[in-house]
Coordinates of C-alpha atoms and ligand atoms in Angstrom, one line a residue:
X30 CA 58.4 -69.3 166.3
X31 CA 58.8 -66.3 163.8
X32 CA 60.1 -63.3 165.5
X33 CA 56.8 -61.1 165.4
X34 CA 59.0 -57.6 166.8
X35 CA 60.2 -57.9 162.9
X36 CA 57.3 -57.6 161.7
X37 CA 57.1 -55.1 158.9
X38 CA 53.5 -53.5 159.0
X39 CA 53.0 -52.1 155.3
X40 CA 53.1 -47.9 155.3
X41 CA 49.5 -47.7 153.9
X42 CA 48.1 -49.3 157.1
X43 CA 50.3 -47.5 159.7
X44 CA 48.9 -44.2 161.5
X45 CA 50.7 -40.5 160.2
X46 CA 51.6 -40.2 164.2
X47 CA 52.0 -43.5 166.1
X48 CA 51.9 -42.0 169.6
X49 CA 48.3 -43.6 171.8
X50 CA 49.8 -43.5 174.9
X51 CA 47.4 -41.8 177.7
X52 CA 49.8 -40.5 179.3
X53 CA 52.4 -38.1 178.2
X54 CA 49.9 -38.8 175.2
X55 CA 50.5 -36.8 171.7
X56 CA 51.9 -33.4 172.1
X57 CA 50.4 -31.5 168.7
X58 CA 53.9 -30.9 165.8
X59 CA 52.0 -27.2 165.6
X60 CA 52.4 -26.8 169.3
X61 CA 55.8 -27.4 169.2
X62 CA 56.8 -25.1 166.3
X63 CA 55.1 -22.1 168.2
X64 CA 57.0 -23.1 171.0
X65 CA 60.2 -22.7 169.1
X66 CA 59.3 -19.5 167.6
X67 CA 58.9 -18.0 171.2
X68 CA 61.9 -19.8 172.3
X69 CA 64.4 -16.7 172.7
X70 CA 62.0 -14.4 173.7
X71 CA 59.9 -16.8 176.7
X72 CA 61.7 -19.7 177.5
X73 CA 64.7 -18.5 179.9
X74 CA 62.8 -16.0 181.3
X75 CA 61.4 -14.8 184.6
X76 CA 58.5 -16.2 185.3
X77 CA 57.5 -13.0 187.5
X78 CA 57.4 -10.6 185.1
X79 CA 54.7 -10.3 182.5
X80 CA 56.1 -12.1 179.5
X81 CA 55.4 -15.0 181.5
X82 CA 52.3 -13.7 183.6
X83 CA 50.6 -13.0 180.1
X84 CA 50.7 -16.6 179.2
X85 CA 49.8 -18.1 182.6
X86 CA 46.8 -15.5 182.1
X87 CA 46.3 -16.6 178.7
X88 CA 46.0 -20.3 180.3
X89 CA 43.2 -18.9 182.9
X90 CA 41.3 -16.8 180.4
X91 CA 41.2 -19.9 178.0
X92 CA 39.7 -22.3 180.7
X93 CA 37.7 -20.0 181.9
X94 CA 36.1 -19.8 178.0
X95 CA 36.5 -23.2 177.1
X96 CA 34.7 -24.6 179.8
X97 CA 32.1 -21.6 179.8
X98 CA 33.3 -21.0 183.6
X99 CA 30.2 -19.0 185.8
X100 CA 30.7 -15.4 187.7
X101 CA 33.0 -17.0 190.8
X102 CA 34.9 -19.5 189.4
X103 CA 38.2 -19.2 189.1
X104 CA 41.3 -21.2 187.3
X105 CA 43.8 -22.2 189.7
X106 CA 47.3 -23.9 189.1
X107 CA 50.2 -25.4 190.3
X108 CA 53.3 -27.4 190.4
X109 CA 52.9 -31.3 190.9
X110 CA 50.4 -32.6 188.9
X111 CA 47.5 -34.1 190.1
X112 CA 48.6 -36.8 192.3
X113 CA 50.0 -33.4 194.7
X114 CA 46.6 -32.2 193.6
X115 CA 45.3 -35.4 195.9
X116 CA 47.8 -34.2 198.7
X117 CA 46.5 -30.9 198.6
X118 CA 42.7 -32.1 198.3
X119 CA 43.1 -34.0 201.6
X120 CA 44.7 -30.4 203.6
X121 CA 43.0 -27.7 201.4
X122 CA 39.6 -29.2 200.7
X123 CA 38.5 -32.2 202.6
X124 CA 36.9 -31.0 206.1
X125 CA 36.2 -34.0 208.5
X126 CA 35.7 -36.9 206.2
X127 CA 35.0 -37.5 202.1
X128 CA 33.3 -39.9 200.1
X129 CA 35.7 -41.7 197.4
X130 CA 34.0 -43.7 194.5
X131 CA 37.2 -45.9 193.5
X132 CA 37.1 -48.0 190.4
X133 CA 40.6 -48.2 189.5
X134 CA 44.3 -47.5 189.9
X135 CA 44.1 -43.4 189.9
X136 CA 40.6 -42.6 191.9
X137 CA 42.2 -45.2 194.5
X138 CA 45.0 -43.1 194.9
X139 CA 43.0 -40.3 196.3
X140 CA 41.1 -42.5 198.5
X141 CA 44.3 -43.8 199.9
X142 CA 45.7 -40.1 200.8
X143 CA 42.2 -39.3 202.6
X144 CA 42.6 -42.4 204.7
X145 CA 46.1 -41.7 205.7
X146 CA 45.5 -38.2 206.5
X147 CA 45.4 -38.0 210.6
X148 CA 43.4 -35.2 211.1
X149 CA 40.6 -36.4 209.0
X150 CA 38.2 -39.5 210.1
X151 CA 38.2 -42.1 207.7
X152 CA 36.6 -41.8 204.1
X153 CA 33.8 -43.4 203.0
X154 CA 35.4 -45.6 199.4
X155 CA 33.1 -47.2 197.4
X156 CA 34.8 -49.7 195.4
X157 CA 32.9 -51.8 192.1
X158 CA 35.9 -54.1 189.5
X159 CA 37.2 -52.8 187.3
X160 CA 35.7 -52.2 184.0
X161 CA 32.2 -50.4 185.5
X162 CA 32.1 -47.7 188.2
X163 CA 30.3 -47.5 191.7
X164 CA 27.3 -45.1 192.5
X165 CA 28.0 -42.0 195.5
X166 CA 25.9 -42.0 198.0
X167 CA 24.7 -39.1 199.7
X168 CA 25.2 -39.1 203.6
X169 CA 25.3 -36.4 206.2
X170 CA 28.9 -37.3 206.9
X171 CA 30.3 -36.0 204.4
X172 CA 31.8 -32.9 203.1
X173 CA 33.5 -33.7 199.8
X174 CA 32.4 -36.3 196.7
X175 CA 35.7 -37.2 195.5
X176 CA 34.4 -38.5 191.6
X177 CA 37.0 -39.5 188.7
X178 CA 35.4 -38.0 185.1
X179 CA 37.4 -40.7 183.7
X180 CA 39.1 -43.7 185.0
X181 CA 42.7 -44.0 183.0
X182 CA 43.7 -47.6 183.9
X183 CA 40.1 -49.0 182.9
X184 CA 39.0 -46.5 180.4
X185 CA 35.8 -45.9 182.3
X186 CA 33.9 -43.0 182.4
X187 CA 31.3 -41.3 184.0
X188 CA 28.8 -38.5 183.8
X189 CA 29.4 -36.0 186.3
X190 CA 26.4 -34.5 188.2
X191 CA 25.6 -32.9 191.7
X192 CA 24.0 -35.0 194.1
X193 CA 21.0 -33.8 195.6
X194 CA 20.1 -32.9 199.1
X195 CA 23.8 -32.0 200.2
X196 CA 26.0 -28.7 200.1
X197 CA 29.0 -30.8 200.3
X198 CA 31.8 -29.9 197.6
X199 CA 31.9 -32.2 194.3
X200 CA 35.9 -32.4 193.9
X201 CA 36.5 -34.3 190.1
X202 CA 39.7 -36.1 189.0
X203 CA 39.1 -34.7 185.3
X204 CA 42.8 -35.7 184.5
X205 CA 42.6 -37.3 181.5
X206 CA 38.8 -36.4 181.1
X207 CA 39.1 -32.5 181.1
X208 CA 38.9 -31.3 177.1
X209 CA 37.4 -35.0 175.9
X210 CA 34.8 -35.2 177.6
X211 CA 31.4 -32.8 178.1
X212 CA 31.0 -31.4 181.5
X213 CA 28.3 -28.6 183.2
X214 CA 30.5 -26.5 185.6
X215 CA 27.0 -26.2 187.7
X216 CA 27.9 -30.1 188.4
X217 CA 31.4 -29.5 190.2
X218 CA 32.7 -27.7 193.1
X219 CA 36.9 -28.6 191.9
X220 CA 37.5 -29.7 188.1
X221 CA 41.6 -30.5 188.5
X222 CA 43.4 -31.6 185.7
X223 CA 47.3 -32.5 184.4
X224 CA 47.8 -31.1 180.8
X225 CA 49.6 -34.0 179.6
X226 CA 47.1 -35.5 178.4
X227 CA 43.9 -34.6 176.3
X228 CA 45.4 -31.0 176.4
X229 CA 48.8 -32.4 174.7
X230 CA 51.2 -30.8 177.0
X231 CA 53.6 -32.1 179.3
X232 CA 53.0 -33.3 183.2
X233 CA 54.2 -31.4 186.3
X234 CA 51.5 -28.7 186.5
X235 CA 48.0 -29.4 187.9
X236 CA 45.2 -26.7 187.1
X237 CA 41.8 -26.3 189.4
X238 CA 38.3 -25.3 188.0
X239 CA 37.5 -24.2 191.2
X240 CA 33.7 -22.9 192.2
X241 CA 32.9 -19.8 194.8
X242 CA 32.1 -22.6 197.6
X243 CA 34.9 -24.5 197.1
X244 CA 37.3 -21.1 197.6
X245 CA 35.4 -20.4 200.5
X246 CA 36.1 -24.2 202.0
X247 CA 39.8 -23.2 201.3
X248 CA 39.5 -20.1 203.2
X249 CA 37.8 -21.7 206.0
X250 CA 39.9 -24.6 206.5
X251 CA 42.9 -22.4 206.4
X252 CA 41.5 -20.2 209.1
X253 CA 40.8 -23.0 211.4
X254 CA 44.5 -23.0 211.7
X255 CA 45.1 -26.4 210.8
X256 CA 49.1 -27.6 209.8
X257 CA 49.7 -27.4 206.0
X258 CA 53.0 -27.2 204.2
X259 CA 52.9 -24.3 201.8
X260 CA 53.6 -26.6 198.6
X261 CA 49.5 -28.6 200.1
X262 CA 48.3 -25.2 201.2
X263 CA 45.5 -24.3 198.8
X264 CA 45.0 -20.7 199.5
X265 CA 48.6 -19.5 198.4
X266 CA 47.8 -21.1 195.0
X267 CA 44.7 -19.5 195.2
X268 CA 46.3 -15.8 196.0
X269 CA 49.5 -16.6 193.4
X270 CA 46.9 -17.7 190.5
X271 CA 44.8 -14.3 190.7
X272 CA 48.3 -12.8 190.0
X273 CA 48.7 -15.0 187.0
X274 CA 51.6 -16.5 188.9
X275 CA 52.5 -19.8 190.9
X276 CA 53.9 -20.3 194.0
X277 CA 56.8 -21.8 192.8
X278 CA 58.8 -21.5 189.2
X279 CA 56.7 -23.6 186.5
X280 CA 57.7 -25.6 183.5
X281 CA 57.4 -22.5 180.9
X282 CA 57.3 -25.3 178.3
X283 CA 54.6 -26.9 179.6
X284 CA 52.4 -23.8 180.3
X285 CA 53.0 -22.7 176.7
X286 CA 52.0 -25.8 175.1
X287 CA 48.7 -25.6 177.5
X288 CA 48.3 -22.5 175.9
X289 CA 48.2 -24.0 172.7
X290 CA 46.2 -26.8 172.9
X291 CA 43.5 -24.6 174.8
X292 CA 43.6 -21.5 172.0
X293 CA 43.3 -24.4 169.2
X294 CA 40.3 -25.8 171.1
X295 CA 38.3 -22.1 171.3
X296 CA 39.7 -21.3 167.8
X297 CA 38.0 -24.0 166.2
X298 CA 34.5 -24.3 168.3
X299 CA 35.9 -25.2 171.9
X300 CA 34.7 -28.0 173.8
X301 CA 32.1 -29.0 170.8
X302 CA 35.1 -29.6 168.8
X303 CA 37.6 -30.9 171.0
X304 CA 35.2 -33.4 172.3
X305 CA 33.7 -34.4 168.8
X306 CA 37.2 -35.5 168.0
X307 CA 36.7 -37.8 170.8
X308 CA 33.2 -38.9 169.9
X309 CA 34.7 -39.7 166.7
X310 CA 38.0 -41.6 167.5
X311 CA 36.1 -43.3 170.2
X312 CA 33.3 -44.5 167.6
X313 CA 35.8 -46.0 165.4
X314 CA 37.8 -48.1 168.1
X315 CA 34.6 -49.4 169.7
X316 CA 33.2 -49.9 166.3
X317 CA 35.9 -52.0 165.1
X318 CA 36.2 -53.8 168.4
X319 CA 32.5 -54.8 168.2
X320 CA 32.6 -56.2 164.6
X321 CA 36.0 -58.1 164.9
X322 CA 36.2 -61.9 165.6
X323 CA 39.0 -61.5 168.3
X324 CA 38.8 -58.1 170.0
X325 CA 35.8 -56.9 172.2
X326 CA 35.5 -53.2 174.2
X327 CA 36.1 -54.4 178.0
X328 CA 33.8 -52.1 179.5
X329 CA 30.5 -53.5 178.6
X330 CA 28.0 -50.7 179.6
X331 CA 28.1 -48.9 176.7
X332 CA 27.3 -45.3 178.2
X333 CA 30.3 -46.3 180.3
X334 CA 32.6 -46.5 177.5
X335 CA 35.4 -44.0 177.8
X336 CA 35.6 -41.3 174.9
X337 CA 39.0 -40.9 175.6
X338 CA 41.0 -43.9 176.6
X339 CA 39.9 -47.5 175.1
X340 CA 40.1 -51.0 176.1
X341 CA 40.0 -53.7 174.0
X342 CA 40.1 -57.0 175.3
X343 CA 41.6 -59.7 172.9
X344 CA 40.3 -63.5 172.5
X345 CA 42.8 -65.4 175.0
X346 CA 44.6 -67.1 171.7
X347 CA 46.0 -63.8 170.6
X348 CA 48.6 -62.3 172.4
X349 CA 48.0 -58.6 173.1
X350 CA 51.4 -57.8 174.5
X351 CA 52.9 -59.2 171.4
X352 CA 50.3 -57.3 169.0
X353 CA 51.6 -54.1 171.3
X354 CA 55.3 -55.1 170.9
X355 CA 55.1 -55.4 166.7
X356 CA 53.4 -51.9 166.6
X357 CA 56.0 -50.6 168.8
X358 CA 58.7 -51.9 166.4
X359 CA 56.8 -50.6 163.7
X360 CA 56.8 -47.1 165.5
X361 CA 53.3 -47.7 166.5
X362 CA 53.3 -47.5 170.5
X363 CA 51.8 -47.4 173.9
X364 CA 49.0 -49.4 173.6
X365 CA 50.2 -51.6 176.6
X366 CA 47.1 -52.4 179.0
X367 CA 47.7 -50.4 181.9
X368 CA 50.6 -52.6 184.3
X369 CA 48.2 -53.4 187.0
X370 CA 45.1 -54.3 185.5
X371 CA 46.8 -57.6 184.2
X372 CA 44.3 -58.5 181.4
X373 CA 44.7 -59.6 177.7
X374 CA 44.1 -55.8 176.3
X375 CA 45.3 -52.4 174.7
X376 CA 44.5 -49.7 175.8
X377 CA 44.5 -46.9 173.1
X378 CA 43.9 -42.8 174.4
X379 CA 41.8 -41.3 171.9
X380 CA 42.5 -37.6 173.2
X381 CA 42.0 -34.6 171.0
X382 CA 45.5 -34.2 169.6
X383 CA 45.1 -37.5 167.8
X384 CA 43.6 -38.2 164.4
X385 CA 40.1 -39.8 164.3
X386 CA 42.0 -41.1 161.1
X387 CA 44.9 -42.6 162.4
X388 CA 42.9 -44.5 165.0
X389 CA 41.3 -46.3 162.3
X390 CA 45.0 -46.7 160.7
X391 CA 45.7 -48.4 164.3
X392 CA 42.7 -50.4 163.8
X393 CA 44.2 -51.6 160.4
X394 CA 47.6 -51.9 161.6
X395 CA 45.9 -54.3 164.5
X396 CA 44.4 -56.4 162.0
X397 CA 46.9 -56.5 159.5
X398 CA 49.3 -58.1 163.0
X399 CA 47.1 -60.2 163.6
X400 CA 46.1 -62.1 160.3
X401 CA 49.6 -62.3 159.8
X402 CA 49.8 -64.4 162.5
X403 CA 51.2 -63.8 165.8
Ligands
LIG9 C1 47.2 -39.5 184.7 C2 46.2 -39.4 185.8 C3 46.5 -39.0 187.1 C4 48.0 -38.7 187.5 O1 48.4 -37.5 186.9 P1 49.9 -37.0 187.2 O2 50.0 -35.7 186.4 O3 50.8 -38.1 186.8 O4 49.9 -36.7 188.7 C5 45.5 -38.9 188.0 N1 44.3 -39.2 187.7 C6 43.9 -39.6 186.5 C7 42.5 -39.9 186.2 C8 44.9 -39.7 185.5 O5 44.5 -40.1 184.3

């Protein structure tokens, strides 16, 4: 057996920037230069006074524009990412009992913190395999949709739309969705995202689109008196965000390059264009996919097919681990299928920091692997 991890994958095929993980995913070269020329003057400093404030405002003002935000809403954010985000969810927002649709590894997650919360009475989860995802459905019971915009282990997504006949809050994982993919704010209550991923930032902060009725389930919960440690307690990062501040000291890095990502987004059309980068990537992977002899999209609804995170499956005689393994050598990496879905795939993030063209240089780079026999 030739030892494939030597593989030397010609420069004309290889992607400019080899990074397709989903997750720290491509942080933008430009991002990082302004980053260094505001080194000496905002990294190092207090993140109370208003060098810092102005940026963390900068943050809210940008979401606010970038996802057309109505009279009410208001940006929210925090330390934790948005697994706390879950934690908070089940003390800040959840009432008496939620409805989870889980269809992989992260809207699981959530589920599982509802169900282990004592003071709430057991969540409704509705479960479907992975590679589709389940339908909610509305019931009296329940007081908070928990929906996932986009399902990172399975690269499933789905539209997001308020159910009728309820008042109940729709609460949206829009973690690796949020900046990809096109959403109506009218449609969700909670839009809560980490910025490591299709904003091309680091983890560690979690930010909240958060709607007038959703504040007010904050503020009611919190005045029923019910236990919450402060880091879960929703209202203090209600009250510290209106202040441009957070509870707690934030990564200044990863606020900044937040900043960035969002500014380059309205700078160049906003969502339209951050998402069109998306369409296209997405286009060429599931394009390739579908006229190759060995790889096929695994989600087979089309209108399922994520925008931002593809999976390929490959034919059972090619080994996609190995395929993964000669791009890593070749500086080429993170397409590993996500650890627990244990199929024969990549899984390639498509986010708006990376190339439409260097997707298609992965595609070649794929091919070029696997005639070469591996
Ligand atoms: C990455 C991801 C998470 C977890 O985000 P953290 O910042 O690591 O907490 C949650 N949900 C989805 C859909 C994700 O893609």
């Amino acid at each position: 057996m030739t030892d494939t991890t030597m593989m030397q994958i010609p420069g004309e095929l290889l992607p400019r920037d080899g990074r397709f993980g989903s997750g720290p995913s491509k942080v933008r070269p430009e991002a990082l230069s302004a980053l260094q020329d505001i080194s000496t003057s905002y990294l190092g400093t207090s993140h109370r006074q208003s060098t810092v404030k102005d940026v963390v405002g900068r943050l809210r003002e940008g979401l606010r524009e970038l996802f057309s935000l109505p009279e009410g809403y208001e940006v929210v954010l925090g330390n934790g990412g948005a697994t706390q985000f879950w934690d908070i969810a089940t003390f800040s927002l959840i009432k008496e009992r939620s409805q989870h649709l889980s269809f992989g590894e992260f809207s699981s997650k959530f589920a599982s913190a509802a169900s282990a919360a004592p003071h709430l009475l057991s969540p409704d989860i509705i479960k479907s395999e992975p590679g589709g995802h389940p339908e909610l459905r509305v019931d009296a019971s329940i007081d908070l949709y928990a929906l996932t915009h986009n399902e990172t282990s399975t690269g499933v997504m789905m539209a997001i739309e308020r159910p009728g006949g309820t008042e109940a809050l729709v609460v949206v994982d829009a973690t690796s969705g949020a900046g990809g993919l096109s959403v109506d704010p009218q449609n969700f209550d909670c839009y809560y995202f980490s910025p490591q991923k299709c904003f091309a930032s680091e983890g560690g902060l979690w930010m909240a689109l958060m709607s007038p009725k959703a504040l007010a389930r904050v503020r009611e919960i919190k005045e029923s008196g019910r236990y919450m440690p402060a880091t879960l307690d929703l209202s203090i990062a209600v009250d510290n965000s209106l202040l441009n501040q957070t509870y707690n000291t934030p990564a200044l890095a990863t606020v900044f390059l937040t900043v960035h990502q969002t500014e380059w987004f309205l700078e160049n059309g906003g969502l339209k264009f951050s998402t069109s980068r998306c369409n296209e990537s997405s286009e060429i992977l599931y394009g390739w996919a579908d006229s190759s002899s060995y790889a096929t999209p695994f989600v087979k609804e089309i209108d399922s097919r994520s925008k931002v995170v593809g999976t390929i499956d490959f034919d059972p005689s090619i080994d996609a681990l190995k395929v993964a393994k000669t791009l890593r050598a070749n500086g080429v990496v993170d397409v590993e299928p996500y650890r627990k879905l244990g199929r024969n795939q990549i899984r390639v993030a498509m986010f708006p920091a990376i190339e439409p063209s260097d997707v298609e240089q992965l595609t070649k780079s794929i091919d070029y692997v696997v005639k070469s026999g591996i």
